[in-house]
Tab-separated table of C-alpha atoms in Angstrom:
chain	number	residue	atom	x	y	z
A	841	MET	CA	-4.468	-14.828	13.322
A	842	SER	CA	-3.170	-16.636	10.247
A	843	THR	CA	-5.201	-18.063	7.387
A	844	VAL	CA	-4.229	-20.932	5.103
A	845	THR	CA	-4.566	-20.092	1.404
A	846	LEU	CA	-3.019	-20.928	-1.949
A	847	ILE	CA	-0.752	-18.458	-3.751
A	848	GLY	CA	1.548	-18.584	-6.746
A	849	SER	CA	4.677	-20.673	-6.110
A	850	ARG	CA	6.911	-17.718	-7.011
A	851	LEU	CA	5.368	-15.752	-4.121
A	852	ALA	CA	5.398	-18.602	-1.603
A	853	GLU	CA	8.222	-17.323	0.609
A	854	PRO	CA	7.927	-16.178	4.240
A	855	GLY	CA	7.896	-12.380	4.395
A	856	THR	CA	6.424	-11.852	0.926
A	857	GLU	CA	3.678	-9.219	0.973
A	858	PHE	CA	0.846	-8.916	-1.514
A	859	VAL	CA	-2.545	-7.264	-1.899
A	860	TYR	CA	-5.341	-9.735	-2.538
A	861	GLU	CA	-7.259	-8.488	-5.573
A	862	GLY	CA	-10.007	-11.119	-5.640
A	863	GLU	CA	-11.065	-13.621	-8.279
A	864	ALA	CA	-9.514	-13.550	-11.757
A	865	ASP	CA	-11.208	-14.739	-14.956
A	866	GLY	CA	-9.038	-17.887	-15.008
A	867	CYS	CA	-10.434	-19.004	-11.626
A	868	ALA	CA	-13.804	-20.022	-13.086
A	869	GLY	CA	-14.280	-23.758	-12.753
A	870	CYS	CA	-11.090	-24.366	-10.766
A	871	PRO	CA	-11.365	-27.176	-8.194
A	872	TYR	CA	-9.203	-25.195	-5.718
A	873	ARG	CA	-11.314	-21.999	-5.779
A	874	SER	CA	-12.432	-22.264	-2.160
A	875	GLN	CA	-8.824	-22.544	-0.943
A	876	CYS	CA	-7.582	-19.593	-3.063
A	877	LEU	CA	-10.492	-17.180	-2.794
A	878	ASN	CA	-10.712	-17.113	1.006
A	879	LEU	CA	-9.052	-13.746	1.692
A	880	SER	CA	-10.505	-10.225	1.993
A	881	ARG	CA	-10.343	-8.237	-1.223
A	882	ASP	CA	-7.996	-5.199	-1.333
A	883	THR	CA	-6.248	-6.276	1.878
A	884	ARG	CA	-2.454	-6.495	2.221
A	885	TYR	CA	-1.161	-9.844	3.498
A	886	ARG	CA	2.238	-11.217	4.538
A	887	VAL	CA	3.218	-14.858	4.067
A	888	THR	CA	4.143	-16.148	7.529
A	889	SER	CA	4.984	-19.726	6.561
A	890	VAL	CA	4.896	-22.179	3.675
A	891	ARG	CA	3.167	-25.471	4.390
A	892	GLU	CA	5.774	-28.230	4.420
A	893	ASN	CA	5.246	-31.257	2.199
A	894	ALA	CA	2.402	-29.501	0.382
A	895	GLN	CA	2.291	-30.298	-3.293
A	896	THR	CA	2.358	-27.690	-6.023
A	897	LEU	CA	-1.051	-27.565	-7.700
A	898	GLU	CA	-1.677	-26.551	-11.311
A	899	CYS	CA	-3.219	-23.138	-11.813
A	900	ALA	CA	-4.520	-21.251	-14.847
A	901	MET	CA	-3.235	-17.942	-13.412
A	902	HIS	CA	0.223	-18.917	-12.093
A	903	ASP	CA	2.660	-20.491	-14.554
A	904	GLU	CA	4.490	-22.412	-11.810
A	905	GLY	CA	1.322	-23.462	-9.974
A	906	VAL	CA	0.183	-22.623	-6.456
A	907	ARG	CA	1.291	-23.695	-2.972
A	908	ALA	CA	-0.346	-23.706	0.442
A	909	VAL	CA	0.857	-20.939	2.756
A	910	GLU	CA	-0.213	-19.227	5.959
A	911	VAL	CA	-0.848	-15.479	5.690
A	912	GLU	CA	-1.752	-12.655	8.057
A	913	PRO	CA	-3.162	-9.228	7.263
A	914	VAL	CA	-0.576	-6.499	7.782
A	915	PRO	CA	-0.928	-2.768	8.309
A	916	VAL	CA	-0.151	-0.511	5.354
A	917	ARG	CA	2.349	2.337	5.679
A	918	ALA	CA	0.936	5.523	4.206
A	919	ASN	CA	1.342	9.288	4.239
A	920	VAL	CA	-1.746	11.009	5.670
A	921	PRO	CA	-2.432	14.637	6.599
A	922	SER	CA	-0.430	15.580	9.709
A	923	LYS	CA	-3.326	17.465	11.263
A	924	GLY	CA	-5.246	15.092	13.515
A	925	ALA	CA	-3.001	12.080	12.846
A	926	PHE	CA	-2.465	10.076	16.036
A	927	ALA	CA	-2.758	6.426	17.035
A	928	GLY	CA	-6.428	5.476	17.079
A	929	SER	CA	-7.617	8.349	14.881
A	930	LYS	CA	-9.216	7.905	11.475
A	931	ALA	CA	-7.370	9.111	8.377
A	932	SER	CA	-7.554	8.920	4.618
A	933	LEU	CA	-5.101	9.539	1.808
A	934	GLN	CA	-4.802	13.067	0.387
A	935	GLY	CA	-5.274	11.946	-3.202
A	936	PRO	CA	-3.188	10.994	-6.212
A	937	CYS	CA	0.304	12.386	-6.672
A	938	PRO	CA	1.924	12.746	-10.107
A	939	TYR	CA	5.485	12.856	-8.687
A	940	VAL	CA	6.372	9.175	-9.127
A	941	GLU	CA	10.108	9.799	-8.577
A	942	CYS	CA	9.478	11.197	-5.069
A	943	PRO	CA	10.753	8.889	-2.297
A	944	SER	CA	7.329	9.201	-0.632
A	945	HIS	CA	5.248	8.251	-3.678
A	946	GLU	CA	4.785	4.618	-2.571
A	947	PHE	CA	3.383	5.932	0.732
A	948	CYS	CA	1.140	8.565	-0.877
A	949	GLU	CA	-0.384	5.925	-3.187
A	950	PRO	CA	0.113	2.632	-1.302
A	951	ASP	CA	-1.271	-0.681	-2.565
A	952	GLY	CA	-4.197	-1.972	-0.534
A	953	VAL	CA	-5.608	1.451	0.420
A	954	GLU	CA	-8.304	3.399	-1.417
A	955	PHE	CA	-8.382	7.203	-1.690
A	956	ASP	CA	-12.048	7.526	-0.754
A	957	GLU	CA	-11.891	5.352	2.399
A	958	GLU	CA	-11.044	6.151	6.018
A	959	TYR	CA	-8.731	3.870	7.997
A	960	ARG	CA	-7.744	3.722	11.644
A	961	VAL	CA	-4.184	4.855	12.377
A	962	ARG	CA	-2.439	1.963	14.106
A	963	LYS	CA	0.702	3.937	14.935
A	964	ILE	CA	2.711	6.974	13.942
A	965	VAL	CA	5.918	5.982	12.127
A	966	GLY	CA	7.383	9.471	11.765
A	967	ASP	CA	8.230	11.954	9.049
A	968	PRO	CA	7.756	10.927	5.421
A	969	PRO	CA	10.938	10.055	3.483
A	970	HIS	CA	10.765	13.143	1.237
A	971	ASP	CA	12.471	16.468	2.029
A	972	VAL	CA	9.870	18.597	0.228
A	973	CYS	CA	6.338	17.739	-0.861
A	974	HIS	CA	5.890	19.147	-4.364
A	975	LEU	CA	2.139	19.404	-3.739
A	976	ASP	CA	2.783	21.383	-0.541
A	977	ARG	CA	1.046	18.792	1.635
A	978	SER	CA	1.801	18.492	5.342
A	979	LEU	CA	2.094	14.733	5.811
A	980	GLN	CA	2.804	12.163	8.509
A	981	LEU	CA	3.961	8.583	7.832
A	982	VAL	CA	1.685	6.145	9.682
A	983	GLU	CA	0.622	2.512	9.754
A	984	LEU	CA	-3.033	2.063	8.799
A	985	GLU	CA	-5.205	-0.851	9.865
A	986	THR	CA	-6.841	-2.273	6.769
A	987	ASP	CA	-8.126	-5.659	7.964
A	988	GLU	CA	-11.811	-6.020	8.617
């Protein structure tokens, strides 16, 4: 189900994904607060459409203003422990990884997912993109449900 919200004009393209971080200091006193701050914090969203004929509104946080878009929460791809990982199970991230050059790093520390939380596995994607885990972790690439 999509939600109408306001996002920075530079991000207002169908397919753009972002993690909603919540209210920024510059939002205080803004007349558009209720239209911008209507998403769930720390949730990943995808822009599904840009509202046609919607004007660009001035914003203290976005140098090119904000535009009205429709967004939907999207699952987050992440590496979780292989043991017990199947569609419908609960899983959490293994913890931080210092190997930022690893092709799996973005899945071991994905945006929109916290290390100390459990998430439902939506589906198994397959093997992680790395050949060898330098922390000797046995991992499975999955899609996690993060929407409430």
